[in-house]
mmCIF file of C-alpha atoms in Angstrom:
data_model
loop_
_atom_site.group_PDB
_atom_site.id
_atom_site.type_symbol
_atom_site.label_atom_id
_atom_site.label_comp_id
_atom_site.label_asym_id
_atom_site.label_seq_id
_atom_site.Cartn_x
_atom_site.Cartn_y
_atom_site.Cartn_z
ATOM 1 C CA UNK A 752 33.282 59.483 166.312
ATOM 2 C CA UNK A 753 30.730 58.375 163.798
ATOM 3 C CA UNK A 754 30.659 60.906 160.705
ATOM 4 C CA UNK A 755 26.966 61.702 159.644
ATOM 5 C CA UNK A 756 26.660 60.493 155.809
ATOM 6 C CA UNK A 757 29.528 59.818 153.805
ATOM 7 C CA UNK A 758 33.132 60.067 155.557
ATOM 8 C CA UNK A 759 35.149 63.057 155.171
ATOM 9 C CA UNK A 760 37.517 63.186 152.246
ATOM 10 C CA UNK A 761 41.801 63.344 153.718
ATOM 11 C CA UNK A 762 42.564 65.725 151.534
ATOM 12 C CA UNK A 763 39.754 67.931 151.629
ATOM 13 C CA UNK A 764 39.953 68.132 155.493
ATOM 14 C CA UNK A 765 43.710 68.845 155.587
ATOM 15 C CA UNK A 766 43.527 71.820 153.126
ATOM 16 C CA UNK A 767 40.547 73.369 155.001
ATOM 17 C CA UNK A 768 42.284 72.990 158.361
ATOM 18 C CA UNK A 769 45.209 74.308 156.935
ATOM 19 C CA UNK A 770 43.399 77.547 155.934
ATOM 20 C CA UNK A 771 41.622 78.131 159.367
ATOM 21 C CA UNK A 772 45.047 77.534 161.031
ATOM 22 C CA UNK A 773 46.378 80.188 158.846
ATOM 23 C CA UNK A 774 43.493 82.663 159.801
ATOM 24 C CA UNK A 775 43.590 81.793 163.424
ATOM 25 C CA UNK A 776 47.322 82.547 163.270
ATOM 26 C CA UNK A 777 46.212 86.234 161.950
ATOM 27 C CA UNK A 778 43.740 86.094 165.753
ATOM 28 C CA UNK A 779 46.904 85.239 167.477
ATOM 29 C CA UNK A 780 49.011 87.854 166.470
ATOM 30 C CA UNK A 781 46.052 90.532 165.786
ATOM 31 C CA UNK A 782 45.470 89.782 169.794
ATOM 32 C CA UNK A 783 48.944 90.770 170.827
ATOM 33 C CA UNK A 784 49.060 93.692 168.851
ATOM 34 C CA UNK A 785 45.869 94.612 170.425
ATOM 35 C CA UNK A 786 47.226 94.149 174.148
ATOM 36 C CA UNK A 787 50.302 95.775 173.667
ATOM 37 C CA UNK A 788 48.390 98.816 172.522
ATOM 38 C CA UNK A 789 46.364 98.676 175.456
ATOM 39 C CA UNK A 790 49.196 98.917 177.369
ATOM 40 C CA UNK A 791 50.201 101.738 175.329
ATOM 41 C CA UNK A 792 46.870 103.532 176.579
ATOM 42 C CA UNK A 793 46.075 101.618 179.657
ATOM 43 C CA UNK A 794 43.971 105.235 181.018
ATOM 44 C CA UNK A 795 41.485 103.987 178.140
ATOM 45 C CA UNK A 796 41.630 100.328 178.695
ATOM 46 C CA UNK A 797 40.857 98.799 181.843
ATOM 47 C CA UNK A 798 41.319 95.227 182.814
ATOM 48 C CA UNK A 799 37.550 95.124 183.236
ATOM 49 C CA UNK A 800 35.369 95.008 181.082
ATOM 50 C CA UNK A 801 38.963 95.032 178.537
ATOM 51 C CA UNK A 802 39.953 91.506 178.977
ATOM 52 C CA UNK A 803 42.275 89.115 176.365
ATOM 53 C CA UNK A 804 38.981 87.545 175.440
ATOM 54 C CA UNK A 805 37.554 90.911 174.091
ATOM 55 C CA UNK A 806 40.960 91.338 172.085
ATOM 56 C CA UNK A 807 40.915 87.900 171.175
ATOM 57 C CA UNK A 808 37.036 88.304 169.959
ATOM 58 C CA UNK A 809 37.934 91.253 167.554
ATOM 59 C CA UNK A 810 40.699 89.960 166.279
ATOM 60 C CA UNK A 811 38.917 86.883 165.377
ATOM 61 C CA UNK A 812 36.029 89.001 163.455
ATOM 62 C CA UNK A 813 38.654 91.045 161.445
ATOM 63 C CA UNK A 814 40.539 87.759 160.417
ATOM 64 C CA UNK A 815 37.563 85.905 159.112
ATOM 65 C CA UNK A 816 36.115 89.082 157.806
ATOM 66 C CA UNK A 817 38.890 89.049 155.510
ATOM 67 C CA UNK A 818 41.098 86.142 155.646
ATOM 68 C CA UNK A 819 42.942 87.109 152.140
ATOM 69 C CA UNK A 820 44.464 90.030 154.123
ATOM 70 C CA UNK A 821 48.296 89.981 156.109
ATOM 71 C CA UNK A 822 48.971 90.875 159.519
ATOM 72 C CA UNK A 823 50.173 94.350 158.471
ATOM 73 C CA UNK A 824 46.760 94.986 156.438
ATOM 74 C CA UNK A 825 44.621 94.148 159.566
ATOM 75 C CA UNK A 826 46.428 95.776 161.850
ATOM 76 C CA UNK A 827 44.890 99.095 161.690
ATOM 77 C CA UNK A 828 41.519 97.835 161.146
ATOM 78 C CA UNK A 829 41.732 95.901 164.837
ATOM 79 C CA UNK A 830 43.092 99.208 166.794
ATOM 80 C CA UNK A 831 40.444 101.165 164.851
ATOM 81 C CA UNK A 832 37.613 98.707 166.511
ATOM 82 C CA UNK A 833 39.465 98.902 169.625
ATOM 83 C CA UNK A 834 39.069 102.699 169.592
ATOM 84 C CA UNK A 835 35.292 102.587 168.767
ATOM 85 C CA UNK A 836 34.817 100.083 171.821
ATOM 86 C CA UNK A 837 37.011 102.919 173.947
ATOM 87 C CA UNK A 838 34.763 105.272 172.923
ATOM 88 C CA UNK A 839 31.822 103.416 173.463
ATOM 89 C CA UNK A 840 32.696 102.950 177.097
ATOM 90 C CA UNK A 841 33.570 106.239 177.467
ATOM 91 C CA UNK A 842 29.637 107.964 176.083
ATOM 92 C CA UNK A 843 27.683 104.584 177.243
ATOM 93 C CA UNK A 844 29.237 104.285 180.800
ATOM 94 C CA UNK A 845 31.519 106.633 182.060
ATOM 95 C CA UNK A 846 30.386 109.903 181.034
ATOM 96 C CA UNK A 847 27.559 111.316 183.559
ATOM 97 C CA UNK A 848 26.510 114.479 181.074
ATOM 98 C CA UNK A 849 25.789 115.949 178.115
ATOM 99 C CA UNK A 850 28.814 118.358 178.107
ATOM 100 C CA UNK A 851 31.575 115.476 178.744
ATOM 101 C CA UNK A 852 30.047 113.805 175.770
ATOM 102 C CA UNK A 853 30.357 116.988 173.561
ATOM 103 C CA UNK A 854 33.700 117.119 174.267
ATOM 104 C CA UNK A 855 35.157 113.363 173.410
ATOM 105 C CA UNK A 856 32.851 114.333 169.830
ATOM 106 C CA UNK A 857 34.843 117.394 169.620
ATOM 107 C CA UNK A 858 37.639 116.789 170.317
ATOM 108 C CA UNK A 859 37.291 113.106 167.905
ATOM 109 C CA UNK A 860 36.011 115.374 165.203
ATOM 110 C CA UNK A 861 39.526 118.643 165.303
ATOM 111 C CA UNK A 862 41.839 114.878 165.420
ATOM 112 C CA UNK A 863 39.921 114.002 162.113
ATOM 113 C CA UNK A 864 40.354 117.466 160.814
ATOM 114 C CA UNK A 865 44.144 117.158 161.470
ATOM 115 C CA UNK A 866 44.330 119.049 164.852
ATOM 116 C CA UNK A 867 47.154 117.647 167.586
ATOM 117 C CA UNK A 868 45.113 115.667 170.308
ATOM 118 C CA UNK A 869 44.296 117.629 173.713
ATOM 119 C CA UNK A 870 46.664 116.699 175.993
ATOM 120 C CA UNK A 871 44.314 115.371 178.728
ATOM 121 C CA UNK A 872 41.956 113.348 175.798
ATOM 122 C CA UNK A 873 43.595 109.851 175.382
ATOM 123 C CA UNK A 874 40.917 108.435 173.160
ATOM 124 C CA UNK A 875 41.557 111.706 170.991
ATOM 125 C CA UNK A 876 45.796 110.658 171.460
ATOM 126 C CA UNK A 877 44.422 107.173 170.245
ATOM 127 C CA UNK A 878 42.644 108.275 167.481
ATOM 128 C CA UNK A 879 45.119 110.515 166.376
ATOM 129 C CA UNK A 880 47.964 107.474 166.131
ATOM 130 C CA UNK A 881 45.650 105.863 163.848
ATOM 131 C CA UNK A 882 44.936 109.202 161.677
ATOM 132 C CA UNK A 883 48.494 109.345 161.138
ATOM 133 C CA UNK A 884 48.832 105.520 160.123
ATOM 134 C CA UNK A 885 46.092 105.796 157.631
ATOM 135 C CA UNK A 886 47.237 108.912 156.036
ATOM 136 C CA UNK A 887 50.733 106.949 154.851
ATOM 137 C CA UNK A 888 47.957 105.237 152.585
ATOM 138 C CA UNK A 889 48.033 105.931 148.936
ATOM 139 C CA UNK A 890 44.120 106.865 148.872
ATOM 140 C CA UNK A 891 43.719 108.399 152.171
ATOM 141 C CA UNK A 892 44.595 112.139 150.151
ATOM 142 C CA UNK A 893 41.515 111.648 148.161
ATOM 143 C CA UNK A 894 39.360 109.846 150.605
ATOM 144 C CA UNK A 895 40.085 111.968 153.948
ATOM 145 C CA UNK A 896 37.078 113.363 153.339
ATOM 146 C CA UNK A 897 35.307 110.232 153.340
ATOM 147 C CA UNK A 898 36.762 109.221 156.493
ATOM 148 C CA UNK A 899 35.884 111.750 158.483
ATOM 149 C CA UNK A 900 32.102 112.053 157.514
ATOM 150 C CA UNK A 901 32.316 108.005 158.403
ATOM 151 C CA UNK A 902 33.787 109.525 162.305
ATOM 152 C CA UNK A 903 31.207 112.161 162.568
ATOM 153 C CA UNK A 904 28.864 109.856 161.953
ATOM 154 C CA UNK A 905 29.696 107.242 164.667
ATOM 155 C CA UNK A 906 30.199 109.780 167.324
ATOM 156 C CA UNK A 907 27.497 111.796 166.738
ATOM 157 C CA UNK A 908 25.158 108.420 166.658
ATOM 158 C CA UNK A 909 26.817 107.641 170.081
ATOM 159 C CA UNK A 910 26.103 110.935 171.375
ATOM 160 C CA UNK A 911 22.457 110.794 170.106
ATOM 161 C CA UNK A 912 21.992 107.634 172.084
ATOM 162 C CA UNK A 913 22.887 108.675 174.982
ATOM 163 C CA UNK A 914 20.737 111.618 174.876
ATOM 164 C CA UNK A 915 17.971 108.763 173.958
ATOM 165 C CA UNK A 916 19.081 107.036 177.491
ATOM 166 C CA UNK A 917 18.890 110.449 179.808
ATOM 167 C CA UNK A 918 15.996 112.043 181.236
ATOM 168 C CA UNK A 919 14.793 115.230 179.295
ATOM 169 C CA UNK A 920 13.279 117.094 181.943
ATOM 170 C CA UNK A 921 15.793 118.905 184.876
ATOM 171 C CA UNK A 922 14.609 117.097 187.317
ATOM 172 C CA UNK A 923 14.420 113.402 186.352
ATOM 173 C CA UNK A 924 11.554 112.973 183.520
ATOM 174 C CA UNK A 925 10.944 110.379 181.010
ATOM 175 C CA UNK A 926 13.525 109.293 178.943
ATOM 176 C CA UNK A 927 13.418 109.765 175.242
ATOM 177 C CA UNK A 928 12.379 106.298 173.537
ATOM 178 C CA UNK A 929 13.331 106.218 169.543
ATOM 179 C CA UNK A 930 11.143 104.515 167.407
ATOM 180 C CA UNK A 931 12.794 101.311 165.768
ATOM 181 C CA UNK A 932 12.930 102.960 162.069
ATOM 182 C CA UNK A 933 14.610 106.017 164.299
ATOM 183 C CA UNK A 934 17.168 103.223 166.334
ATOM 184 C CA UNK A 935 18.132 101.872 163.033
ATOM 185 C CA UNK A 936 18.901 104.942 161.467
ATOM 186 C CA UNK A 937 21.359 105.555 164.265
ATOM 187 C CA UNK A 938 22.782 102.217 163.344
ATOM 188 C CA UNK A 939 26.226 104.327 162.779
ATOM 189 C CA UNK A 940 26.803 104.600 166.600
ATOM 190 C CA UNK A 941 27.960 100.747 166.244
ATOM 191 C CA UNK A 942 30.521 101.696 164.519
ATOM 192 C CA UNK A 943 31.340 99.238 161.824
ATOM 193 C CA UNK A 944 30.580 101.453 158.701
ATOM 194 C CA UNK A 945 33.143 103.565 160.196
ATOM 195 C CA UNK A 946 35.677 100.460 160.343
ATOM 196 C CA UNK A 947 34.844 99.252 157.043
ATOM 197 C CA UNK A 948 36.086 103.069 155.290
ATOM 198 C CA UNK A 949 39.281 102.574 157.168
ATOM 199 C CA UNK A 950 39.999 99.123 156.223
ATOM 200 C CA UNK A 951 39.051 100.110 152.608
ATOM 201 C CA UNK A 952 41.857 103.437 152.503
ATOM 202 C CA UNK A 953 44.195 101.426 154.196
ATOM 203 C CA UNK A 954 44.243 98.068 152.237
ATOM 204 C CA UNK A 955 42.470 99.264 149.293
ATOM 205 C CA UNK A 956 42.936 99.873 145.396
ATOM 206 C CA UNK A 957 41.925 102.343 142.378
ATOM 207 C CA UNK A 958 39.102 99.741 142.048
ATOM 208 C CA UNK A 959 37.844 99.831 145.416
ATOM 209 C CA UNK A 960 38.375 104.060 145.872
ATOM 210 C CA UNK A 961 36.417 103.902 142.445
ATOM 211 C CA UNK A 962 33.277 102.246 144.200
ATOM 212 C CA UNK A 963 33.918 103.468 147.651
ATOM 213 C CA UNK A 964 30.175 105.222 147.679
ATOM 214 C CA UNK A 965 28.398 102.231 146.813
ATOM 215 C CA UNK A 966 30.000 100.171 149.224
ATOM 216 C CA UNK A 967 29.269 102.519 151.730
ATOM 217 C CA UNK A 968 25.699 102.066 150.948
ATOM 218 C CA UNK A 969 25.889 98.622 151.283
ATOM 219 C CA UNK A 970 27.747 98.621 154.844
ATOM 220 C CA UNK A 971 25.483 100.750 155.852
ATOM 221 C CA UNK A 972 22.318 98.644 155.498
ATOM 222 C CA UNK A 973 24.883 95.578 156.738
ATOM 223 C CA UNK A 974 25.246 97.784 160.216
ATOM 224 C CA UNK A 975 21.720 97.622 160.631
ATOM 225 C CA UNK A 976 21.953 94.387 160.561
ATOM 226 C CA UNK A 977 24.489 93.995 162.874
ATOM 227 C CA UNK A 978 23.260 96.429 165.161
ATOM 228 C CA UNK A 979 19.370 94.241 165.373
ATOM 229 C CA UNK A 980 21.680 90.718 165.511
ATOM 230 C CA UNK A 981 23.813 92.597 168.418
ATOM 231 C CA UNK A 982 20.555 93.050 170.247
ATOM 232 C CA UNK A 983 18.847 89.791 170.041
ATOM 233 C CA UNK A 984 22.428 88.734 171.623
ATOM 234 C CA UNK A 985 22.755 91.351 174.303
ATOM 235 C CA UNK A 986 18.724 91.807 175.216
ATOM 236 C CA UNK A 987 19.518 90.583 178.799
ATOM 237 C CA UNK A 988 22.996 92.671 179.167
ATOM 238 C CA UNK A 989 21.547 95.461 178.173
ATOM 239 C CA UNK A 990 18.380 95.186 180.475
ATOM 240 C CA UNK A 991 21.279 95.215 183.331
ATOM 241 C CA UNK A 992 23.106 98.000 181.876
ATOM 242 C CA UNK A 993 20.368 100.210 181.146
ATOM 243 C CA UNK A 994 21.486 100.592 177.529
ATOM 244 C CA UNK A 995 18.834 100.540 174.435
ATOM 245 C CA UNK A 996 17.741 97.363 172.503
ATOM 246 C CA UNK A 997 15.508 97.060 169.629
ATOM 247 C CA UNK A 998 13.832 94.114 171.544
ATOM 248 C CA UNK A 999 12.675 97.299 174.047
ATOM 249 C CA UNK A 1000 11.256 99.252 171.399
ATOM 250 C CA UNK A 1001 8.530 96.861 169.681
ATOM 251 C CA UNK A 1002 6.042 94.959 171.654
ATOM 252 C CA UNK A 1003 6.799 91.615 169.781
ATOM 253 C CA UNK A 1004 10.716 90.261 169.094
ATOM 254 C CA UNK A 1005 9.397 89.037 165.743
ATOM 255 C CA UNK A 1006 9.290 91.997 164.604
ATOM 256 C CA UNK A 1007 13.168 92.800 165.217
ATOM 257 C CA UNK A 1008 13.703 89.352 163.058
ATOM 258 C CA UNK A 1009 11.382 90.012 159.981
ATOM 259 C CA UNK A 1010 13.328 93.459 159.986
ATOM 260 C CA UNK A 1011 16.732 91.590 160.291
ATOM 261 C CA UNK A 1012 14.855 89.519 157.163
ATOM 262 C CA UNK A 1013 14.186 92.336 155.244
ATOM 263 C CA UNK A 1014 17.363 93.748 155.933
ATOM 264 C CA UNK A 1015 19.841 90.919 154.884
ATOM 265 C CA UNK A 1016 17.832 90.598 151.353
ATOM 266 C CA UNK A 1017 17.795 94.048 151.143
ATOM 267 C CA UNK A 1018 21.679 93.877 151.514
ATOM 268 C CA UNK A 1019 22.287 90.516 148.800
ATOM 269 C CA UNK A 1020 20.943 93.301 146.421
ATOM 270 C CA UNK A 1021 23.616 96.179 146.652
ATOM 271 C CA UNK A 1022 26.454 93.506 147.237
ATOM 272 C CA UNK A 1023 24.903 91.700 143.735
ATOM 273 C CA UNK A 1024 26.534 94.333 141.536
ATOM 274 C CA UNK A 1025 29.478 94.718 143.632
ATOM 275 C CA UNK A 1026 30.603 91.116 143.302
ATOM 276 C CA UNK A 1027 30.994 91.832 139.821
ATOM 277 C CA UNK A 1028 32.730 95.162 139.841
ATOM 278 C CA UNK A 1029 34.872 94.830 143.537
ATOM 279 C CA UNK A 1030 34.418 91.005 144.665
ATOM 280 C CA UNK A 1031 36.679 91.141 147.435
ATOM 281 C CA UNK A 1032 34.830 93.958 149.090
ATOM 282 C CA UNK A 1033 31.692 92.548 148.620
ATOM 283 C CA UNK A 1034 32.939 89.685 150.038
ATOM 284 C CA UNK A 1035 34.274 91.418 153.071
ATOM 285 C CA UNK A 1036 30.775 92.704 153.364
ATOM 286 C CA UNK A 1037 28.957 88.980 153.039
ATOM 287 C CA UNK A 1038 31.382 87.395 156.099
ATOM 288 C CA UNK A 1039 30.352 90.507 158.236
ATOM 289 C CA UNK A 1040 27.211 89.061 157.993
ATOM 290 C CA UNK A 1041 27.704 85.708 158.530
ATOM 291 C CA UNK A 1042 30.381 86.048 161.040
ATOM 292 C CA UNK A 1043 28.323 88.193 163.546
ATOM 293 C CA UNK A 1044 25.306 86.208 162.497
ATOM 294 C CA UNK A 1045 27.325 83.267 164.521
ATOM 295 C CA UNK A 1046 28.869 84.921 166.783
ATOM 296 C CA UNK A 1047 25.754 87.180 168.877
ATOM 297 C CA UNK A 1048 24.148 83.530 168.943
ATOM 298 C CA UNK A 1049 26.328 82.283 172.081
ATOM 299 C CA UNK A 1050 28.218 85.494 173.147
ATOM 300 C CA UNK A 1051 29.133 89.233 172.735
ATOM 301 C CA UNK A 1052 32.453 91.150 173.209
ATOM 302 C CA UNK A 1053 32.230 92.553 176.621
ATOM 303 C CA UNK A 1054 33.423 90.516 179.165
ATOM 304 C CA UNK A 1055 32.403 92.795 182.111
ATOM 305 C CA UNK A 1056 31.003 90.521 184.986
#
């Protein structure tokens, strides 16, 4: 093979494989935690659309999201994805009403507020194993509070979406169609704010607890993005599904990508001052970015044929 330019320094090449076989080592073992707790709550996790690619693919976005973590510090972080994608399956294809929706929220929401799970709710069984791992975390006593606004916000996002996907009328009217400044401010239903406030109680410092609100603020404008970068990946999917896309909303796809514009500079400025005052947060915030910027170019996480 003929190396464009100048050839590639020995060194240099060893110590940056060496690195990505150290993160992809974190995928490996991030994906067999991940099946064995789908095995744990196989009623939740069916073969299809739950394949060992879909593990595989969140386990490789949580590595290089942050690569400076262990195994043990991004363990809870991949089963608390895998539980949003549960739920997601759960509000965007299996439930058939309003009421069955109400009650994964509810019952999501009393686990949160330290209630025992129902015992016919496995996602609220699910969450409630990962409630009890994050409260062994130094913070999680002062930022409880935190996390659960983070949860009602995903769930209820989820919930409003699907009300956005039903007919209104009893006996089969129009659906209602957000505009895309209302889709985007439902960006929570994605879930990755929600992630992001777990990862930080479980892995994090005084430092980070100290600045938890402002990087809040910034994930929050970084799920937008993800949620418009998602869409220009999963336009055709969703067409077949029948879920939402911003692509549906606006009559020209430019428009979705000058938002995604305004969005990312929008997000350099509230991760500026965080660089300075929690770095490795910020940083955190940055691969998000980049990493699903990549990634929703060739493929998404379902694997549902």
């Amino acid at each position: 093979m003929a190396w464009p330019g100048r050839p590639p320094v020995v060194d240099d090449q060893i110590g940056t494989a060496t690195e990505q076989g150290r993160i992809c080592a974190l995928v490996a073992r991030g994906q067999r935690d991940l099946q064995r707790c789908a095995v744990d709550h196989r009623d939740l996790f069916p073969a299809d659309p739950f394949d060992a690619t879909l593990f595989s693919s969140i386990a490789m976005a949580i590595a290089f999201g942050a690569p400076w973590c262990t195994e043990e510090q991004l363990r809870l972080t991949n089963r608390t994805v895998l539980w949003g994608f549960a739920v997601d399956w759960l509000v965007d294809r299996v439930a058939t009403s309003a009421a069955e929706v109400d009650r994964l929220v509810d019952a999501a929401l009393a686990v949160a507020d330290g209630a025992a799970p129902p015992a016919d709710q496995p996602l609220a069984r699910f969450l409630a194993e990962l409630r009890d791992e994050l409260a062994t975390a130094p913070t999680y006593p002062a930022l409880r509070g935190v996390w659960r606004a983070e949860l009602a916000r995903m769930v209820s996002a989820m919930a409003r979406e699907w009300v956005w996907k039903s007919t209104t009328a009893e006996k089969g009217g129009p659906a209602v169609v957000p505009t895309l400044d209302e889709y985007l401010d439902n960006a929570d239903n994605l879930g990755a704010t929600f992630v992001n406030v777990t990862h930080w109680i479980h892995t994090g410092d005084p430092t980070t607890a100290a600045h938890l609100d402002d990087l809040v603020a910034a994930s929050g404008v970084v799920q937008q993005v993800l949620r418009l970068v998602n869409d220009l990946g999963t336009y055709e999917r969703d067409l077949r599904w029948g879920d939402l896309n911003a692509l549906m909303l606006v009559a020209d796809r430019a428009e979705v990508r000058h938002r995604i514009d305004a969005l990312v500079d929008r997000s350099r400025d509230l991760l500026a001052p965080l660089t300075v005052t929690c770095p490795v947060q910020a940083a955190y915030l940055a691969r998000q970015l980049g990493y699903s910027s990549g990634f929703y170019r060739t493929t998404d996480f379902w694997g549902v044929r």
